[in-house]
Amino acid sequence: MKKQFVISIGCEYGCFGPEIGKKIAKDLGIAYYDRALIDEIIEEAGFSKELAEKAEAGIDVKGRAKKTSLSAGSPSQYANLTERVVYIQTEVIKKLAARGSCVFIGRCSDYILRKQDNCLNVFVYAPEEVRIKNVMEAHNLTKDDAVLLIQKNDEMLHARYKQMTGTYRGDRHNRHLLIDSNLLGLEGTANMIEEVAEKVFGKEA
């Protein structure tokens, strides 16, 4: 690509979104940031994993203002701990995006970077039966347990996105590209997103 860019991938649980993002990052030789890595940075800023998970589920946690190592914009102004976690997450994503071209998986990165013209926002989904099959195979679960796991993750992710953005994760108005990963498969979906990125951001000379 000719310029620095970001590919933000939101995805339904069980549709290979993270795997697609990893392949894109590898193929293009750019950084890859997922939920686990961003949570690790949030923990380093002084917030527990449990608190990050509550924020992810859209649960408000009250607490006293506390200064953290990330002082830009003063996160200590937020007495609500959930709001402070959201603030830190926002700052982390902005700073990582400023470092260089990268792929983000979830974490409301499409919303956080919505004012940047170098961000391609993608949402990956798949038919319910395909998601169930994928989760059963990935975690060695029964069909009933896979359904429950998908429901739990869907509820958590929808609540988190709604709390932070006021809109819905799969809303077409928030994305440039929506694609069913079952249509082309993992590699085919990754390749298609790469081709769109090349058209949007330009190939290397």
XYZ file of C-alpha atoms in Angstrom:
205
model
C 0.000 0.000 0.000
C 1.140 3.549 -0.699
C 0.079 5.030 2.624
C -0.540 4.129 6.242
C -3.917 2.485 6.749
C -6.054 0.536 9.207
C -8.388 -2.386 8.589
C -10.974 -2.699 11.361
C -12.767 -6.051 11.457
C -15.891 -6.535 13.524
C -17.232 -10.076 13.531
C -19.806 -12.470 14.854
C -18.517 -15.164 17.176
C -17.740 -18.364 15.285
C -17.241 -16.931 11.792
C -13.395 -16.949 11.735
C -13.066 -13.172 12.090
C -9.791 -13.259 14.091
C -8.288 -15.872 11.772
C -9.211 -13.767 8.747
C -7.621 -10.728 10.377
C -4.418 -12.638 11.146
C -4.117 -13.807 7.537
C -4.609 -10.272 6.227
C -1.972 -8.900 8.596
C 0.474 -11.649 7.612
C -0.158 -11.255 3.878
C 0.264 -7.468 4.005
C 3.116 -7.517 6.522
C 1.369 -5.242 9.017
C 0.598 -5.345 12.747
C -2.313 -7.348 14.181
C -4.163 -6.289 17.336
C -6.872 -8.415 18.896
C -8.919 -8.330 22.091
C -6.326 -10.211 24.149
C -3.482 -7.839 23.294
C -5.522 -4.703 23.934
C -6.776 -6.146 27.246
C -3.166 -6.820 28.225
C -2.319 -3.160 27.643
C -5.377 -2.086 29.652
C -4.218 -4.316 32.529
C -0.786 -2.712 32.371
C -2.518 0.641 32.815
C -3.749 -0.542 36.205
C -7.125 -2.164 35.511
C -7.847 -5.774 36.386
C -8.923 -8.360 33.836
C -12.200 -8.728 35.738
C -12.926 -5.018 35.395
C -12.109 -5.100 31.687
C -14.513 -8.029 31.266
C -17.282 -6.149 33.099
C -16.722 -3.147 30.870
C -16.854 -5.478 27.874
C -20.246 -6.745 29.046
C -21.556 -3.189 29.420
C -21.668 -3.370 33.223
C -21.149 -0.084 35.064
C -18.753 -0.273 37.996
C -18.512 2.687 40.348
C -15.292 3.732 42.016
C -13.101 6.619 43.018
C -11.100 8.500 40.440
C -7.629 7.073 40.091
C -4.703 8.257 38.038
C -3.147 5.821 35.625
C 0.047 5.620 33.611
C -1.850 6.837 30.527
C -2.503 10.425 31.499
C -3.428 11.973 28.116
C -6.804 13.634 28.463
C -6.925 12.732 32.175
C -8.750 9.403 32.559
C -8.820 10.142 36.298
C -11.789 12.445 35.667
C -14.058 9.395 35.407
C -15.475 8.221 38.760
C -17.227 5.434 36.875
C -14.592 2.718 36.433
C -16.270 1.362 33.308
C -15.998 4.759 31.644
C -12.324 4.898 32.554
C -11.684 1.492 30.997
C -13.487 2.668 27.849
C -11.350 5.813 27.822
C -8.119 3.828 28.153
C -9.237 1.424 25.418
C -9.975 4.363 23.121
C -6.572 5.922 23.734
C -4.770 2.598 23.245
C -6.440 1.977 19.875
C -5.709 5.516 18.656
C -2.053 5.231 19.661
C -1.635 1.812 18.025
C -3.294 3.062 14.831
C -0.899 6.027 14.766
C 2.145 3.718 14.926
C 1.630 2.260 11.479
C -0.615 0.180 9.244
C -2.473 -2.528 11.141
C -5.492 -4.786 11.532
C -7.807 -4.469 14.537
C -10.267 -7.152 15.591
C -13.321 -5.699 17.318
C -12.944 -3.499 20.378
C -15.173 -0.853 18.718
C -12.162 0.188 16.641
C -14.424 1.133 13.726
C -16.209 3.655 15.954
C -13.067 4.903 17.698
C -11.351 5.567 14.354
C -14.486 6.736 12.519
C -13.080 10.224 11.845
C -9.980 8.865 10.116
C -10.139 8.559 6.337
C -7.483 5.815 6.282
C -9.632 3.195 8.022
C -11.485 0.431 6.165
C -14.352 -0.871 8.328
C -15.383 -4.471 7.730
C -17.973 -6.693 9.402
C -17.738 -10.474 8.997
C -20.691 -12.724 9.694
C -21.915 -16.239 8.842
C -25.145 -18.276 8.907
C -26.099 -19.502 12.384
C -25.716 -23.175 11.494
C -22.207 -22.527 10.195
C -21.229 -20.638 13.332
C -22.552 -23.471 15.504
C -20.561 -26.028 13.516
C -17.387 -23.926 13.725
C -17.696 -23.472 17.498
C -18.457 -27.169 18.050
C -15.306 -28.144 16.153
C -13.075 -25.423 17.619
C -13.987 -26.120 21.250
C -15.088 -29.765 21.079
C -18.592 -28.904 22.298
C -22.027 -30.396 21.866
C -24.461 -28.493 19.689
C -26.422 -27.220 22.704
C -23.274 -25.974 24.437
C -22.068 -24.305 21.237
C -25.402 -22.494 20.888
C -25.167 -21.247 24.477
C -21.591 -20.055 23.976
C -22.543 -18.164 20.817
C -25.525 -16.557 22.560
C -23.366 -15.509 25.511
C -20.751 -13.910 23.277
C -23.327 -12.227 21.043
C -25.098 -10.679 24.033
C -21.825 -9.464 25.533
C -20.491 -7.961 22.311
C -23.779 -6.319 21.354
C -24.138 -4.766 24.829
C -20.572 -3.458 24.752
C -20.847 -1.954 21.297
C -24.251 -0.386 22.047
C -22.962 1.127 25.287
C -19.962 2.705 23.622
C -21.425 3.763 20.278
C -25.193 3.963 20.717
C -25.612 1.825 17.583
C -25.456 -1.869 16.637
C -22.401 -3.927 15.652
C -23.737 -5.128 12.325
C -25.283 -1.837 11.241
C -24.365 -1.335 7.585
C -24.047 2.416 8.138
C -21.048 1.809 10.395
C -19.164 -0.340 7.866
C -17.731 -0.084 4.375
C -17.912 -3.805 3.727
C -20.069 -6.643 5.082
C -19.272 -10.209 4.077
C -20.469 -13.730 4.857
C -17.254 -15.666 5.546
C -18.969 -18.896 4.552
C -19.315 -17.658 0.976
C -15.603 -17.646 0.118
C -14.110 -19.379 3.147
C -11.381 -18.070 5.440
C -8.685 -17.508 2.822
C -11.069 -16.263 0.164
C -12.623 -13.748 2.537
C -9.194 -12.495 3.619
C -8.100 -12.160 -0.003
C -11.221 -10.213 -0.912
C -10.719 -7.750 1.946
C -7.085 -7.334 0.873
C -8.186 -6.581 -2.692
C -10.667 -3.958 -1.485
C -7.963 -2.384 0.712
C -5.626 -2.188 -2.290
C -8.303 -0.426 -4.332
C -9.061 2.008 -1.513
C -5.538 2.768 -0.344
C -3.583 2.065 -3.526
C -0.960 -0.535 -4.435
C 2.746 -0.057 -3.956
C 4.401 1.470 -6.977
